[in-house]
Amino acid sequence: MARLERIAQIETPESCPRYELRVRRRGPVGAEYEIWQMPATATPQVRSPLRLAGLRGRNLDLVEHRVLKRLRQSGIRPGRGADARKRGYALTEELALTLGLLFRALAPMRNRDNMRSVAEGVEAMGREEAAYWLGMAMHRKQPRRVLAALRFLLTEPKSRGFRS
């Protein structure tokens, strides 16, 4: 128990960007997870909280166990009680980048097999690769094309049977 308290007391240095996970409960079974970048001295261009990504509904239900596993490894345990209707948790930069990219990539998807492939691919990415793709998805003129390219690279091509 003392280890969890020690992890909760760790603060990021002022030279790092700050990120926050906001969990909002919608009824007894529904939830919404959002990643926000908070103002910090390391990011002077961010003057107010900036929403990076969010996921809810069916798509979150399909990958929520993966997200909760990553959060537990970081010492974050979102509560399910009545007092936890809306909570914010500080995230490390690496976890925020990975979850932000995962949420952005999965939000418009519908095919379960492709969603699993994309989730596995994003989880396997290193910090630099996730930062590259998330930066491209946030700051490009047409971010939907960037995310479509990422989804294309991470999903298995469908084999087409040829008839003779």
Short mmCIF file of C-alpha atoms in Angstrom, two decimals:
data_model
loop_
_atom_site.label_atom_id
_atom_site.label_comp_id
_atom_site.label_asym_id
_atom_site.label_seq_id
_atom_site.Cartn_x
_atom_site.Cartn_y
_atom_site.Cartn_z
CA MET A 1 0.00 0.00 0.00
CA ALA A 2 2.89 2.36 0.73
CA ARG A 3 4.17 1.81 -2.80
CA LEU A 4 0.91 3.08 -4.30
CA GLU A 5 1.01 6.17 -2.10
CA ARG A 6 4.59 6.83 -3.15
CA ILE A 7 3.65 6.56 -6.85
CA ALA A 8 0.71 8.91 -6.35
CA GLN A 9 3.04 11.52 -4.84
CA ILE A 10 5.44 11.56 -7.81
CA GLU A 11 5.17 14.86 -9.66
CA THR A 12 6.50 15.62 -13.10
CA PRO A 13 9.28 18.19 -13.32
CA GLU A 14 8.46 21.65 -14.64
CA SER A 15 10.44 20.95 -17.83
CA CYS A 16 7.95 18.30 -19.01
CA PRO A 17 4.54 18.75 -20.62
CA ARG A 18 1.64 17.88 -18.34
CA TYR A 19 -1.20 15.60 -19.35
CA GLU A 20 -4.42 14.59 -17.64
CA LEU A 21 -6.85 11.73 -18.10
CA ARG A 22 -10.43 12.75 -17.44
CA VAL A 23 -12.88 9.95 -16.75
CA ARG A 24 -16.56 10.75 -16.89
CA ARG A 25 -19.13 8.13 -15.92
CA ARG A 26 -22.31 8.07 -17.96
CA GLY A 27 -24.74 5.89 -16.09
CA PRO A 28 -23.96 2.59 -14.39
CA VAL A 29 -22.04 1.01 -17.28
CA GLY A 30 -21.01 3.78 -19.65
CA ALA A 31 -17.83 5.83 -19.42
CA GLU A 32 -15.90 8.38 -21.42
CA TYR A 33 -12.10 8.75 -21.31
CA GLU A 34 -10.41 11.92 -22.53
CA ILE A 35 -6.74 12.94 -22.70
CA TRP A 36 -6.02 16.64 -22.10
CA GLN A 37 -2.77 18.57 -22.32
CA MET A 38 -2.50 21.02 -19.45
CA PRO A 39 -0.69 24.38 -19.46
CA ALA A 40 2.92 24.10 -18.27
CA THR A 41 6.15 26.04 -18.53
CA ALA A 42 7.42 23.42 -20.99
CA THR A 43 4.56 24.20 -23.38
CA PRO A 44 4.08 27.99 -23.49
CA GLN A 45 1.80 27.76 -26.55
CA VAL A 46 -0.81 25.88 -24.47
CA ARG A 47 -2.57 28.57 -22.45
CA SER A 48 -5.69 26.60 -21.54
CA PRO A 49 -6.34 22.85 -21.35
CA LEU A 50 -6.21 21.29 -24.83
CA ARG A 51 -8.20 18.14 -25.61
CA LEU A 52 -6.02 15.63 -27.45
CA ALA A 53 -8.40 12.70 -27.83
CA GLY A 54 -11.37 10.92 -26.34
CA LEU A 55 -13.19 7.63 -26.59
CA ARG A 56 -16.54 6.38 -25.35
CA GLY A 57 -19.32 3.96 -26.11
CA ARG A 58 -18.89 0.72 -28.02
CA ASN A 59 -15.35 1.47 -29.15
CA LEU A 60 -14.21 2.11 -25.59
CA ASP A 61 -15.92 -1.07 -24.41
CA LEU A 62 -13.85 -3.10 -26.88
CA VAL A 63 -10.49 -1.77 -25.62
CA GLU A 64 -11.29 -0.66 -22.06
CA HIS A 65 -9.52 -3.68 -20.55
CA ARG A 66 -6.32 -2.68 -22.40
CA VAL A 67 -6.63 0.92 -21.23
CA LEU A 68 -7.28 -0.07 -17.62
CA LYS A 69 -4.31 -2.45 -17.69
CA ARG A 70 -2.00 0.36 -18.86
CA LEU A 71 -3.44 2.72 -16.24
CA ARG A 72 -2.98 0.15 -13.46
CA GLN A 73 0.66 -0.29 -14.47
CA SER A 74 1.07 3.46 -13.95
CA GLY A 75 -0.64 3.38 -10.56
CA ILE A 76 -3.96 4.90 -11.70
CA ARG A 77 -7.19 3.21 -10.72
CA PRO A 78 -10.30 5.02 -11.92
CA GLY A 79 -13.06 4.57 -9.34
CA ARG A 80 -16.52 3.28 -10.05
CA GLY A 81 -18.32 4.78 -7.05
CA ALA A 82 -20.88 7.56 -7.00
CA ASP A 83 -18.19 10.06 -5.99
CA ALA A 84 -16.22 9.24 -9.15
CA ARG A 85 -18.68 10.68 -11.70
CA LYS A 86 -15.96 12.93 -13.10
CA ARG A 87 -12.29 12.63 -12.13
CA GLY A 88 -8.96 13.74 -13.48
CA TYR A 89 -5.68 11.83 -13.19
CA ALA A 90 -2.17 13.05 -14.00
CA LEU A 91 -0.46 10.99 -16.73
CA THR A 92 3.12 10.52 -17.80
CA GLU A 93 4.02 11.80 -21.24
CA GLU A 94 4.54 8.33 -22.69
CA LEU A 95 1.19 7.02 -21.47
CA ALA A 96 -0.63 10.15 -22.65
CA LEU A 97 0.89 9.87 -26.13
CA THR A 98 0.00 6.21 -26.45
CA LEU A 99 -3.55 6.57 -25.15
CA GLY A 100 -4.15 9.73 -27.18
CA LEU A 101 -3.08 8.03 -30.39
CA LEU A 102 -5.10 4.93 -29.53
CA PHE A 103 -8.25 6.98 -28.87
CA ARG A 104 -7.86 9.06 -32.04
CA ALA A 105 -7.23 6.03 -34.22
CA LEU A 106 -10.10 3.94 -32.82
CA ALA A 107 -12.82 6.60 -32.58
CA PRO A 108 -14.28 6.27 -36.10
CA MET A 109 -13.62 2.53 -36.56
CA ARG A 110 -16.34 -0.12 -36.71
CA ASN A 111 -14.68 -3.44 -37.62
CA ARG A 112 -13.72 -5.34 -34.46
CA ASP A 113 -10.85 -7.26 -36.04
CA ASN A 114 -9.31 -4.09 -37.44
CA MET A 115 -9.76 -2.35 -34.08
CA ARG A 116 -7.89 -5.16 -32.35
CA SER A 117 -5.06 -4.94 -34.90
CA VAL A 118 -4.77 -1.18 -34.51
CA ALA A 119 -4.85 -1.38 -30.70
CA GLU A 120 -2.08 -4.01 -30.70
CA GLY A 121 -0.01 -1.95 -33.14
CA VAL A 122 -0.32 1.25 -31.12
CA GLU A 123 0.58 -0.59 -27.91
CA ALA A 124 3.69 -2.02 -29.59
CA MET A 125 4.89 1.45 -30.66
CA GLY A 126 7.71 3.19 -28.90
CA ARG A 127 7.43 6.65 -27.40
CA GLU A 128 8.99 8.43 -30.40
CA GLU A 129 6.81 6.65 -32.95
CA ALA A 130 3.62 7.36 -30.99
CA ALA A 131 4.64 11.01 -30.60
CA TYR A 132 5.28 11.26 -34.35
CA TRP A 133 1.89 9.85 -35.33
CA LEU A 134 -0.04 11.84 -32.71
CA GLY A 135 1.74 15.05 -33.74
CA MET A 136 0.92 14.37 -37.38
CA ALA A 137 -2.72 13.68 -36.48
CA MET A 138 -2.98 16.90 -34.45
CA HIS A 139 -1.04 19.44 -36.49
CA ARG A 140 -1.50 18.47 -40.13
CA LYS A 141 -3.93 20.23 -42.42
CA GLN A 142 -5.91 17.01 -42.99
CA PRO A 143 -5.50 14.81 -39.90
CA ARG A 144 -8.08 12.25 -41.01
CA ARG A 145 -5.76 11.19 -43.83
CA VAL A 146 -2.90 10.68 -41.38
CA LEU A 147 -5.06 8.48 -39.15
CA ALA A 148 -6.37 6.57 -42.17
CA ALA A 149 -2.77 5.88 -43.23
CA LEU A 150 -1.92 4.67 -39.72
CA ARG A 151 -4.95 2.36 -39.68
CA PHE A 152 -4.00 1.04 -43.11
CA LEU A 153 -0.46 0.25 -41.95
CA LEU A 154 -1.59 -1.48 -38.76
CA THR A 155 -4.36 -3.69 -40.18
CA GLU A 156 -3.93 -6.94 -42.04
CA PRO A 157 -4.79 -6.77 -45.74
CA LYS A 158 -7.80 -8.84 -46.69
CA SER A 159 -6.86 -11.86 -48.73
CA ARG A 160 -8.85 -12.07 -51.90
CA GLY A 161 -9.47 -15.56 -53.17
CA PHE A 162 -9.12 -15.85 -56.92
CA ARG A 163 -11.43 -18.16 -58.76
CA SER A 164 -10.13 -20.19 -61.61
#
